[in-house]
Coordinates of C-alpha atoms in Angstrom, one line a residue:
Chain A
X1 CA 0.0 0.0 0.0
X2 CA 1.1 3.7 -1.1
X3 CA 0.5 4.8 2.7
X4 CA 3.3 2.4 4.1
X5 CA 6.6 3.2 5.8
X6 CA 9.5 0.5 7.1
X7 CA 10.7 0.3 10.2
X8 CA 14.4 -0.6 9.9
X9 CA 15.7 -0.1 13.5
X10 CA 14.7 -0.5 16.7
X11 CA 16.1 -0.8 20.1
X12 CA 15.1 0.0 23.8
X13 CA 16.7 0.8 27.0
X14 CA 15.7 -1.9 29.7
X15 CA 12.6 -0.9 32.3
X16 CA 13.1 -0.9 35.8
X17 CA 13.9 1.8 38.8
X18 CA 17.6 2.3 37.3
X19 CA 17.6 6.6 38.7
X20 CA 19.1 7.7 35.6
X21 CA 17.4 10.4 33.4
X22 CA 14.9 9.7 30.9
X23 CA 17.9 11.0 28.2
X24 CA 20.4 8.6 29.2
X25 CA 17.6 5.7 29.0
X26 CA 16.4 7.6 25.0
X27 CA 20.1 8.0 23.6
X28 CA 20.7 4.3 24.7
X29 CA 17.4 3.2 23.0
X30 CA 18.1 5.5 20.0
X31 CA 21.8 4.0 19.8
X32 CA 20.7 0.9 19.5
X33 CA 17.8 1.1 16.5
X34 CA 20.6 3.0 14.8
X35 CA 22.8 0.0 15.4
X36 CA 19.7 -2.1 13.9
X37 CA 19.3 -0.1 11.0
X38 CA 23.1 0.0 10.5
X39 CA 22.5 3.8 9.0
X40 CA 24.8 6.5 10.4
X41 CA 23.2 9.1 12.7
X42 CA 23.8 11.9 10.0
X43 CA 21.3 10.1 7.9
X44 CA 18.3 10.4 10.4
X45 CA 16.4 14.3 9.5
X46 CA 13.7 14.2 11.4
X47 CA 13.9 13.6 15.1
X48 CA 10.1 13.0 16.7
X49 CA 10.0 12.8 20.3
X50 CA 7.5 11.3 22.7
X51 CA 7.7 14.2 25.7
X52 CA 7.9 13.2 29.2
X53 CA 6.1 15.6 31.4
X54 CA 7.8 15.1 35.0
X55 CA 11.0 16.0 33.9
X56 CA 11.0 20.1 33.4
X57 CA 12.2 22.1 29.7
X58 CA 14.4 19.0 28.7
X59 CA 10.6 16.8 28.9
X60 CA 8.7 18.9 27.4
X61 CA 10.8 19.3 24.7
X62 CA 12.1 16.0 24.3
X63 CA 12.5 16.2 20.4
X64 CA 15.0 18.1 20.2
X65 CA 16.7 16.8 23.6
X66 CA 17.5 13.5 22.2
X67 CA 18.6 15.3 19.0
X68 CA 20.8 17.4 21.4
X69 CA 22.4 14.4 22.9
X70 CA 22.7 12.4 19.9
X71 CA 25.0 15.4 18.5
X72 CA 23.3 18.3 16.4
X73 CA 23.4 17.1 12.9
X74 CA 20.9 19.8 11.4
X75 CA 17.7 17.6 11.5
X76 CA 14.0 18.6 11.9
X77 CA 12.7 17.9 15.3
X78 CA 8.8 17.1 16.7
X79 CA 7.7 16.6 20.3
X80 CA 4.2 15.2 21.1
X81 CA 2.7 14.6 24.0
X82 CA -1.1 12.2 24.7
X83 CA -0.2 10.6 28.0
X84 CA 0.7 6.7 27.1
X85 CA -0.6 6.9 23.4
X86 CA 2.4 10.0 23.1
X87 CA 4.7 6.8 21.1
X88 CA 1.8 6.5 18.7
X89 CA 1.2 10.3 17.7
X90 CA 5.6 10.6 17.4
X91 CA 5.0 7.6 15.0
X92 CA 2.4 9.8 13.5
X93 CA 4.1 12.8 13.0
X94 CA 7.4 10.8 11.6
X95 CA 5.1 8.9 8.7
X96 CA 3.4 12.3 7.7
X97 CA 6.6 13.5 7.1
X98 CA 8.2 10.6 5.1
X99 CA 4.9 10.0 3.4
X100 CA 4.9 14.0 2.4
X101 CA 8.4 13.4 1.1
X102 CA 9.6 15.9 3.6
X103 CA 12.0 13.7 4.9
X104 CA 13.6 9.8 4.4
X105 CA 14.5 8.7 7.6
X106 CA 13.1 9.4 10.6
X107 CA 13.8 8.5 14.4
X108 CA 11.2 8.2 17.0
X109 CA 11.8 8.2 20.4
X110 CA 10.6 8.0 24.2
X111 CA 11.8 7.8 27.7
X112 CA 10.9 7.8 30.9
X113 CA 11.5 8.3 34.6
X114 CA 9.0 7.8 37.3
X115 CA 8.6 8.4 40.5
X116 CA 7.5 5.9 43.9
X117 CA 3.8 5.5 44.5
X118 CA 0.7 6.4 43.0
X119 CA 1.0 9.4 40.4
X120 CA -0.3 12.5 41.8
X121 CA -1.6 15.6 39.9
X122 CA 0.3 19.2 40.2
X123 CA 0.6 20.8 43.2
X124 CA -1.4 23.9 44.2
X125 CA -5.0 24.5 44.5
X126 CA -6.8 24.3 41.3
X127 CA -10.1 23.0 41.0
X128 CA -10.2 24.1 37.2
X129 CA -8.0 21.4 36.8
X130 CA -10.6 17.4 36.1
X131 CA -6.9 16.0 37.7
X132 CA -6.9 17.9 41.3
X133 CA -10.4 17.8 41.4
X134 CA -10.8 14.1 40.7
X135 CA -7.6 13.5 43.3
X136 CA -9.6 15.6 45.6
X137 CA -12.3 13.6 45.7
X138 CA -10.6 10.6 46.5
X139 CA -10.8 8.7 42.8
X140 CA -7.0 7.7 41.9
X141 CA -5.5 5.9 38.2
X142 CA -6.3 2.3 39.5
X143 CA -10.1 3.3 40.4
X144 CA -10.5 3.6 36.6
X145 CA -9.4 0.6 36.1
X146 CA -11.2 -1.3 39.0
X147 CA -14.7 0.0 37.7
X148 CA -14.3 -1.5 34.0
X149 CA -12.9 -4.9 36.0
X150 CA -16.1 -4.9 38.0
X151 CA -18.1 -4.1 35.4
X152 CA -16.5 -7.0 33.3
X153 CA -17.2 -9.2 36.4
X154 CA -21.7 -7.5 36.5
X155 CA -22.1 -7.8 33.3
X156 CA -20.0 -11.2 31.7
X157 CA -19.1 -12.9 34.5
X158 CA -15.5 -12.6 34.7
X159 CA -14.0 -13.4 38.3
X160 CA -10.8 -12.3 40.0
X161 CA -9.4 -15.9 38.5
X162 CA -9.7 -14.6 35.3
X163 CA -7.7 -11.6 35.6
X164 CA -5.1 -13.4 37.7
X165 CA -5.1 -15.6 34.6
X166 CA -3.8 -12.0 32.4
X167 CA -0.9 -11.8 35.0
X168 CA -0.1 -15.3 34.9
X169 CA 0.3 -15.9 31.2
X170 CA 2.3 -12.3 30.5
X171 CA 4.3 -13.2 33.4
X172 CA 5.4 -16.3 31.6
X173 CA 5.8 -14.1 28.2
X174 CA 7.9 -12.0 29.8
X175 CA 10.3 -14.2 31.8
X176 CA 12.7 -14.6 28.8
X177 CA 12.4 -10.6 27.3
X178 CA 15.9 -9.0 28.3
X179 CA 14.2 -6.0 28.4
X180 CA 11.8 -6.5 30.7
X181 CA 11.8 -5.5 34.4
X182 CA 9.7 -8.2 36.0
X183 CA 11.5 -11.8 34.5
X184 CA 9.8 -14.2 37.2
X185 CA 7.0 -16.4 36.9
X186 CA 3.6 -16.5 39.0
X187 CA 1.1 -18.1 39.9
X188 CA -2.8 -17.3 40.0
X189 CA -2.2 -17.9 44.0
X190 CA 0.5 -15.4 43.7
X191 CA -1.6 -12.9 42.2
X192 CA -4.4 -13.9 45.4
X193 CA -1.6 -13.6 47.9
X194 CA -1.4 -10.2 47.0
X195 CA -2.9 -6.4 48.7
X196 CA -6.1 -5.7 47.5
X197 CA -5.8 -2.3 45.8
X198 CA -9.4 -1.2 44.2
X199 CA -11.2 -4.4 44.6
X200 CA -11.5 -6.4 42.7
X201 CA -7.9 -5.6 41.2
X202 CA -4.9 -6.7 43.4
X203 CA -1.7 -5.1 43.6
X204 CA -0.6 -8.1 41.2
X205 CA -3.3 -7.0 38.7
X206 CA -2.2 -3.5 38.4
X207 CA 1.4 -2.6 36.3
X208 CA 4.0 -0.4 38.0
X209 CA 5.4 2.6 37.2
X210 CA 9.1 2.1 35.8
X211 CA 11.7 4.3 34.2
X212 CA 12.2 3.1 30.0
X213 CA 13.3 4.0 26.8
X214 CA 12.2 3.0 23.2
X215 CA 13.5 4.1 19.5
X216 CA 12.6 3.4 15.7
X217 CA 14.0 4.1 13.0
X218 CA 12.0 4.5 10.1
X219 CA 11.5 5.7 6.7
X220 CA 10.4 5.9 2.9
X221 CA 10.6 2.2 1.3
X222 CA 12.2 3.9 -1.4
X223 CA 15.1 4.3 1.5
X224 CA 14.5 0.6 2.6
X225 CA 15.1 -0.7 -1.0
X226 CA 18.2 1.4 -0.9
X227 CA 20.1 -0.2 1.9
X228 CA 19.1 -3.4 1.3
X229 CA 15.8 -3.5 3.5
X230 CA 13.6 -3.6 1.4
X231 CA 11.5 -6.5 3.2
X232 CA 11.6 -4.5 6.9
X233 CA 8.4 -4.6 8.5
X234 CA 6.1 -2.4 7.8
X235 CA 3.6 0.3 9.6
X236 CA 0.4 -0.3 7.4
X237 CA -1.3 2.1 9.9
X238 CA -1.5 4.4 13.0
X239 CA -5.2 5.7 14.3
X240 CA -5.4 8.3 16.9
X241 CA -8.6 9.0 16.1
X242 CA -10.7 10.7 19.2
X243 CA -14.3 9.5 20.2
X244 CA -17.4 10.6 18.5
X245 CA -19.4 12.7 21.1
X246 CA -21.4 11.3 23.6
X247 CA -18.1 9.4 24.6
X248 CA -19.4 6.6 27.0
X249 CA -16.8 5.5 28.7
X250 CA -15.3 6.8 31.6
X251 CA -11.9 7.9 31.7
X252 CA -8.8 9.5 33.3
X253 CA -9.5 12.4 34.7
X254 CA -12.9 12.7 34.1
X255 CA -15.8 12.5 36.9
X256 CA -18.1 12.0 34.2
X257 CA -19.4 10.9 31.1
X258 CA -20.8 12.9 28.3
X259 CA -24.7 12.8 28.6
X260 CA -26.2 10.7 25.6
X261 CA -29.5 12.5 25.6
X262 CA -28.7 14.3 22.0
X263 CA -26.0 11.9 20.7
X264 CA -25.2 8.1 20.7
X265 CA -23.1 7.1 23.0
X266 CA -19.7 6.1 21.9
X267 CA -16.7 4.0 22.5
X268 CA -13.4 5.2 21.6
X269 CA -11.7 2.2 22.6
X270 CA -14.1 0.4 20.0
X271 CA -13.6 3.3 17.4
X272 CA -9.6 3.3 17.3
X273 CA -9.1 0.0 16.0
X274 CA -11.6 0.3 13.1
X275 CA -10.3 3.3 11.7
X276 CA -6.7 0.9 11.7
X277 CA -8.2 -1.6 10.0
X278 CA -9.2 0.4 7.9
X279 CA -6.1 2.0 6.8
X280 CA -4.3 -1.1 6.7
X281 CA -6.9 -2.8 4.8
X282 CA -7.1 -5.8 6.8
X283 CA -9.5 -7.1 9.4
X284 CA -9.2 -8.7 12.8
X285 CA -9.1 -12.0 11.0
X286 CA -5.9 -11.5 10.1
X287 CA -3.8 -9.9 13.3
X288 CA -1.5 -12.7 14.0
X289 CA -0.9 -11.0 17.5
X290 CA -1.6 -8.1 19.7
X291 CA -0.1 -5.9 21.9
X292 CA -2.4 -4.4 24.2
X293 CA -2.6 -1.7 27.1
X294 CA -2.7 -4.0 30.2
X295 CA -1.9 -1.2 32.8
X296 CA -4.8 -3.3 34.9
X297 CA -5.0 -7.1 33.7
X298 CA -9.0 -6.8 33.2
X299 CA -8.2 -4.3 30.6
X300 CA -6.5 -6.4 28.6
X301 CA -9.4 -8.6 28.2
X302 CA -11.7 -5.0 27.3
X303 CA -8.9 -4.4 24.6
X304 CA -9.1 -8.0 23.3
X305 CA -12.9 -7.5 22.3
X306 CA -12.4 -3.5 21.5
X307 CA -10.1 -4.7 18.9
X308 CA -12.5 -7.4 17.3
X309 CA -10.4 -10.9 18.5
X310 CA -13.4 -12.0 19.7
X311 CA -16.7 -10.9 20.8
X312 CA -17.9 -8.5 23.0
X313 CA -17.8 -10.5 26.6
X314 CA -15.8 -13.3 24.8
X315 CA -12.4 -12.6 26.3
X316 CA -12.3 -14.3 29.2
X317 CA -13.3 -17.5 27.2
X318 CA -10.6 -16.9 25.0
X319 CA -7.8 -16.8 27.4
X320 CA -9.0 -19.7 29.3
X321 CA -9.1 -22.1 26.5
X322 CA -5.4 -20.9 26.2
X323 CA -5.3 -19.0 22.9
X324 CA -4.1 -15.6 24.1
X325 CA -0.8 -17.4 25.0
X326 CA 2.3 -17.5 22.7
X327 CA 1.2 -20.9 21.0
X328 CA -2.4 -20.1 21.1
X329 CA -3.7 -19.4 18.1
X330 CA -3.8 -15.1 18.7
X331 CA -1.1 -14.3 21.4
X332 CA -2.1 -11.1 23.5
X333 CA 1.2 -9.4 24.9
X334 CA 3.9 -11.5 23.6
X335 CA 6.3 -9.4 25.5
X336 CA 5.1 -9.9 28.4
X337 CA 2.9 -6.4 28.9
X338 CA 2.6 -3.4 30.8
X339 CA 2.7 -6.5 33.7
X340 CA 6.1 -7.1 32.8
X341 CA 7.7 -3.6 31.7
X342 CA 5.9 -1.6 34.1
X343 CA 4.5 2.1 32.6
X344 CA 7.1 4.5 31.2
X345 CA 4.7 6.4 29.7
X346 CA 6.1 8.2 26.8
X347 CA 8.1 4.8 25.8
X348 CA 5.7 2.4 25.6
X349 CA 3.6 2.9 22.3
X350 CA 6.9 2.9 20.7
X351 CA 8.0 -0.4 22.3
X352 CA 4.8 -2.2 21.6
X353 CA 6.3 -1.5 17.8
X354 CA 9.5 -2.9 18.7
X355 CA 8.6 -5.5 20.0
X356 CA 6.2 -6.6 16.8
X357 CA 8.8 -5.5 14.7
X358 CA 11.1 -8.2 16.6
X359 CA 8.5 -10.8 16.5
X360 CA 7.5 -10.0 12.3
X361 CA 11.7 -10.5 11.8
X362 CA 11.4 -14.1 13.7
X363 CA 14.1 -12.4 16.6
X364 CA 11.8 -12.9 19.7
X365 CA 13.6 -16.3 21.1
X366 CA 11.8 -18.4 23.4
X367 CA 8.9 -15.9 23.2
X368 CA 8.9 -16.4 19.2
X369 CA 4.9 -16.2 18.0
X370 CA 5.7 -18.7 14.9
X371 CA 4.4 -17.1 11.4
X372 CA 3.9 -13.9 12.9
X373 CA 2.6 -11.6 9.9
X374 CA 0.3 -9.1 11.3
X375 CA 0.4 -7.4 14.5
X376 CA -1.7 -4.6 16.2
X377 CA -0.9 -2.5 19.5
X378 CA -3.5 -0.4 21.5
X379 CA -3.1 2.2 23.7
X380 CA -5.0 4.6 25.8
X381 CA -4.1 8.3 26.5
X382 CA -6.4 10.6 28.3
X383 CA -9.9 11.9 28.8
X384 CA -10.9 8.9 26.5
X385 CA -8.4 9.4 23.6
X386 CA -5.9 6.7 22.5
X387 CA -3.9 4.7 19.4
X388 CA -3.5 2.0 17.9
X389 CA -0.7 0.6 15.3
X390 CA -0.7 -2.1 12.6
X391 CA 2.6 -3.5 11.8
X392 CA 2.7 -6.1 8.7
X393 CA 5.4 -8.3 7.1
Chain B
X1 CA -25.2 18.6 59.5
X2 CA -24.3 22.3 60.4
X3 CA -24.9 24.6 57.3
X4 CA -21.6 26.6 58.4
X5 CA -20.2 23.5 56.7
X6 CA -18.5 24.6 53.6
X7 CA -18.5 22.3 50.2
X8 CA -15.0 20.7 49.0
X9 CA -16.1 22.6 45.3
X10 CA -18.2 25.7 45.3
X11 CA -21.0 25.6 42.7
X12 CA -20.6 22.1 42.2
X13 CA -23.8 20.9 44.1
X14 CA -26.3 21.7 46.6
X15 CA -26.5 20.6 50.3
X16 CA -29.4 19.7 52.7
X17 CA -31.6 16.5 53.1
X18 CA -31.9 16.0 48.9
X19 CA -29.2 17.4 48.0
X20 CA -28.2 17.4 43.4
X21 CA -25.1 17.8 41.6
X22 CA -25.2 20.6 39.6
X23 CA -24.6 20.7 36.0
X24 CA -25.1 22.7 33.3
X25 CA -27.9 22.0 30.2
X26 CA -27.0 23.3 26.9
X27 CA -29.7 25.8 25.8
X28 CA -29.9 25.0 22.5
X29 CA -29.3 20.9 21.9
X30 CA -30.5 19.8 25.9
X31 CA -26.9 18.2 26.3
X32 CA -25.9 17.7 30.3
X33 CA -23.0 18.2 31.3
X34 CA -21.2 17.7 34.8
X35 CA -19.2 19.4 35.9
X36 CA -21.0 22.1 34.4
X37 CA -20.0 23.4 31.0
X38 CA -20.7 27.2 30.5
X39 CA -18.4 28.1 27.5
X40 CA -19.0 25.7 24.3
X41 CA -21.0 23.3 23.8
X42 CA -19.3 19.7 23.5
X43 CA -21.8 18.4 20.9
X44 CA -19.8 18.7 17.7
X45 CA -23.6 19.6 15.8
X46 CA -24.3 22.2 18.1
X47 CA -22.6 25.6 17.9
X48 CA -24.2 26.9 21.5
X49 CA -22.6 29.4 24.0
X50 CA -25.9 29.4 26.1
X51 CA -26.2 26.9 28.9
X52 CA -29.0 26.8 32.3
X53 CA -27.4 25.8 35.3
X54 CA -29.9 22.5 36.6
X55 CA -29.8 19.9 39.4
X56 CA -28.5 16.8 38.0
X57 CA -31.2 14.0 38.6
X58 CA -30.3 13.0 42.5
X59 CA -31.0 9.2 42.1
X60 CA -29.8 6.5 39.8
X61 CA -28.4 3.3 39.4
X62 CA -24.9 1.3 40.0
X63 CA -22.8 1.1 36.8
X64 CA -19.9 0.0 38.5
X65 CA -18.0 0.1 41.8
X66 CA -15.1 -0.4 43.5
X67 CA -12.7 0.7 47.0
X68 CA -9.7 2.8 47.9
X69 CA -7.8 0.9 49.8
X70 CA -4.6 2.7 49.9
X71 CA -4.9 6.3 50.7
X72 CA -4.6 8.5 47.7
X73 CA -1.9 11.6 47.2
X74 CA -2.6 15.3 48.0
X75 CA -5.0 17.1 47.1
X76 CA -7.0 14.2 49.4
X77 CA -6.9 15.2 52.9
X78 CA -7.4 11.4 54.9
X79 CA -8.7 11.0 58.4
X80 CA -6.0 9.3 60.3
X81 CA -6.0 6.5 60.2
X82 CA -6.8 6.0 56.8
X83 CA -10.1 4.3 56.6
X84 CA -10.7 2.0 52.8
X85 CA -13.7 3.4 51.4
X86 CA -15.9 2.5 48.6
X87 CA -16.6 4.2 45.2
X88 CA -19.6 4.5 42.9
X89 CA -20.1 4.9 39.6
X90 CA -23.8 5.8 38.7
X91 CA -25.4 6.3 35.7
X92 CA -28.8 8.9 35.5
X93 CA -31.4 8.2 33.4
X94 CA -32.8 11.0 32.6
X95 CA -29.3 12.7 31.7
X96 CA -27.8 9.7 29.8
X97 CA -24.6 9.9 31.8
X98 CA -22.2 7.7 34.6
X99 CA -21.3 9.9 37.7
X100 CA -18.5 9.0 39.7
X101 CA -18.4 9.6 43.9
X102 CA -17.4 8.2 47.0
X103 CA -19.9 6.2 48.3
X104 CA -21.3 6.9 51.9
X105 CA -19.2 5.8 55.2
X106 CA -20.1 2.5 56.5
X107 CA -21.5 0.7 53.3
X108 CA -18.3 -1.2 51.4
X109 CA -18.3 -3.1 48.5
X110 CA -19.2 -6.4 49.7
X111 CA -22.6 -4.3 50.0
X112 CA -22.8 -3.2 46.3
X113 CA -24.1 -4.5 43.3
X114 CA -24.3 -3.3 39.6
X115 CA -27.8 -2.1 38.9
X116 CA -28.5 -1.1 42.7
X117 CA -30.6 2.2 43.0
X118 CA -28.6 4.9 44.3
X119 CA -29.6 8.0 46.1
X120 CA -27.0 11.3 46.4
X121 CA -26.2 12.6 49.9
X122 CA -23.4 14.8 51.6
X123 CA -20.7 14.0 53.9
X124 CA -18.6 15.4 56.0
X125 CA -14.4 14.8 54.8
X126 CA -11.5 16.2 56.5
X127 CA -9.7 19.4 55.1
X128 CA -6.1 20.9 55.0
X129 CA -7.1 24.1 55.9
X130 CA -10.7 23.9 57.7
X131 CA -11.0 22.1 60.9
X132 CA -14.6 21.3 61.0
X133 CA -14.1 19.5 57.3
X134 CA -15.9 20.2 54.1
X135 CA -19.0 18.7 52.3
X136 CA -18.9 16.5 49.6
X137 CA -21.3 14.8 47.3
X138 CA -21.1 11.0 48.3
X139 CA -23.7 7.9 46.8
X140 CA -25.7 5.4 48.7
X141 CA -27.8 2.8 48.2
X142 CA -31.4 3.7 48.5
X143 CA -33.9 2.2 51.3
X144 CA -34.5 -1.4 50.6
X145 CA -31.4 -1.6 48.6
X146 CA -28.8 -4.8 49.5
X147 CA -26.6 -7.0 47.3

């Protein structure tokens, strides 16, 4: 398809608490898919930057940061920031740009520090602010999550097992991903064993914050043909698309929904994928695997039927019959999820793509999803906004 | 509950035995909105800068719930020590739309169920700055009402 771009290089800095700044952990990342795409730096002239908000001017202009650090070299720079689908719009900005024939090569990048504990809005009193207001209230990130897991649990009969199930099988994805923070396995009483956080999600059920980095390189196939990459994978399509108004479901940091009274209501975790598919050409039928916004492990079973793999209240059936693992017949989180990595939130849109990008190439090891051809990521931001990628081979 | 009581929001709903959120109605299309809207309308059809200020419907029923169990970061001012306590997510029929709230001290989620009828009320919470506490809007299961 005309609308395509390769991805030649990719590479990531490994998640955990490491205490570094998000720069060191972006440069490393961006080092490495350079190293991947065995193009020299000078090549690369348009820099697109996922921004990370916590960490003052250098953040918020992250762009041009990395570009900074990886030596001036007289490229074009972007920063974007949409909470954790940030990766997704960088992406975005870098295919307009090769697609306009603005520029060949692009590299996209995010990193991320994070602090202990729950994440807490900006200081100050500001009741203008959804975030203070909803903080001061009392309603935190995993409440959000908690209400879709109960409502999962009212309305198709999921139970706690279930999602313990979620944690179980990406903990097992992940156990052999180098670049993974959490490489140990667990068990469903494991996931029991552990503090109840926003019932019915455990401590074990919810992802942690951790510090990342994540980097592609990509560009025109004109470019890929040149250097010999001609069969790189492939991003068939990126959707950002926001809801339609009345936007039913409840998110981050709202304390309410639109009213429906004038308007349907809408989805946009139902809208994102179609608009992929779309673009792509393709249907669910033919995603080989998907990488999914697990920040609670019930949400990965809400993505699973947002993005068509089954039907709506299906998911649960699906991963119990065992086909969301690697060797099932539609792995969900090959790398071992948000469960593994932990949230780094500018970086991981942009690693969901690497790690596809590994799996379409056949380089995933033990975690290998055999004839991987098609893969799809998801991703939420904010106010009920998100992405989602296709990557093809 | 003494009136000198202030709310944890000003404008954001009314006290007393019934007390309502307060939103805002678009004057043109009927949208609701809550917190209340009073610049542009939302509705991507409607080109309104004309909104009433109305009492959200004070009764509705359980979408979803869940608990707090850990205490949550500043702004939140905790009693110490930190008691769990449950949240409700309520959907209005009238308006078409989920509201979120605390739900009222001494009912937890082991006594929730989706599609329980809800009724609003106000609570006393503990303040930074305000010794006697603020009000704020809190849900609770209606008369006759047990999972």
């Amino acid at each position: 398809m005309s609308g395509e771009i390769a991805v030649i290089g990719v590479g990531m800095h490994p998640w955990g608490k490491w205490g570094r700044s998000f720069v060191d952990y972006g440069v490393a990342a961006a080092q490495e898919a350079l190293a991947d795409a065995g193009i020299p730096w000078r090549d690369v002239r348009f820099v697109s930057g996922a921004a990370t908000m916590r960490c003052g001017y250098p953040g918020y202009v992250a762009g041009a940061t990395f570009a900074q650090a990886l030596g001036w070299q007289g490229a074009e720079v972007n920063t974007s920031y949409a909470a954790c689908a940030s990766g997704s719009q960088a992406l975005a900005a870098a295919r307009s740009k090769i697609l306009a024939g603005q520029a060949e090569v692009a590299l996209v990048i995010g990193a991320d520090t994070t602090p202990k504990g729950f994440l807490a809005p900006a200081k100050g009193h500001r009741p203008d602010d959804p975030d203070w207001v909803r903080f001061r209230v009392g309603i935190t990130n995993p409440t959000y999550f908690a209400l879709y897991a109960r409502r999962r649990m009212e309305i198709y009969g999921d139970t706690q097992d279930d999602f313990a199930a979620v944690k179980v099988k990406n903990a097992e994805h992940g156990f052999t991903n180098p670049k993974a923070r959490y490489r140990k396995t667990f068990t469903a009483e494991d996931v029991a064993a552990s503090a109840m956080v926003a019932d019915p999600l455990r401590l074990m059920d919810i992802c942690a914050t951790s510090d990342g980095g994540a980097a592609l390189i990509v560009c025109s196939l004109d470019y890929a043909r040149r250097i010999g990459k001609a069969n790189a994978p492939r991003i068939a399509a990126i959707s950002t698309v926001t809801p339609t108004f009345a936007s039913s479901v409840i998110e981050m940091p709202d304390l309410a929904t639109d009213s429906a009274v004038v308007a349907d209501a809408q989805s946009f975790r139902a809208a994102l994928p179609m608009k992929a598919y779309e673009e792509a050409g393709i249907g669910p039928e033919d995603v080989s695997m998907a990488e999914v916004y697990d920040l609670s492990t019930a949400l990965e079973l809400d993505w699973m039927e947002d993005l068509r793999l089954c039907g709506r209240g299906e998911a649960a059936a699906m991963l119990r019959e065992g086909a969301t693992k690697i060797g099932g017949r539609l792995p969900v989180n090959p790398s071992g999820g948000l469960a593994c990595f932990g949230e780094a939130v500018p970086a991981q849109a942009l690693a969901q793509v690497c790690e596809l990008t590994w799996q379409l190439r056949g380089q995933s090891g033990q975690r290998q999803v055999e004839g991987a051809k098609v893969g799809i990521t998801a991703n939420q931001g904010l106010f009920g906004h998100g992405s989602s990628v296709i990557v093809t081979r | 509950m003494s009136e000198a009581i202030k709310p944890v929001l000003d404008g954001w709903f009314t006290t007393g035995d019934k007390p309502h959120l307060l939103g805002s109605q678009c004057a043109n299309c009927k949208t609701y909105y809550f917190p209340k809207l009073e610049s542009f309308c939302r509705n991507p059809d409607c080109d309104s800068s004309q909104f009433a200020i109305v009492e959200l419907s004070r009764t509705g029923t359980l979408w979803s719930f869940t608990n707090a169990c850990y205490k949550p970061p500043e702004p939140y001012v905790a009693a110490e020590p930190f008691e769990p306590y449950a949240i409700a997510a309520v959907e209005l029929a009238k308006e078409k739309m989920v509201v979120l709230g605390q739900v009222v001290t001494g009912v937890g989620v082991e006594q929730l169920k989706a599609g329980l009828k809800m009724e609003l009320v106000v609570e006393t919470v503990p303040d930074a700055d305000d010794p006697a506490g603020k009000l704020v809007w809190k849900w609770k299961p209606m008369a006759g009402e047990a999972a």
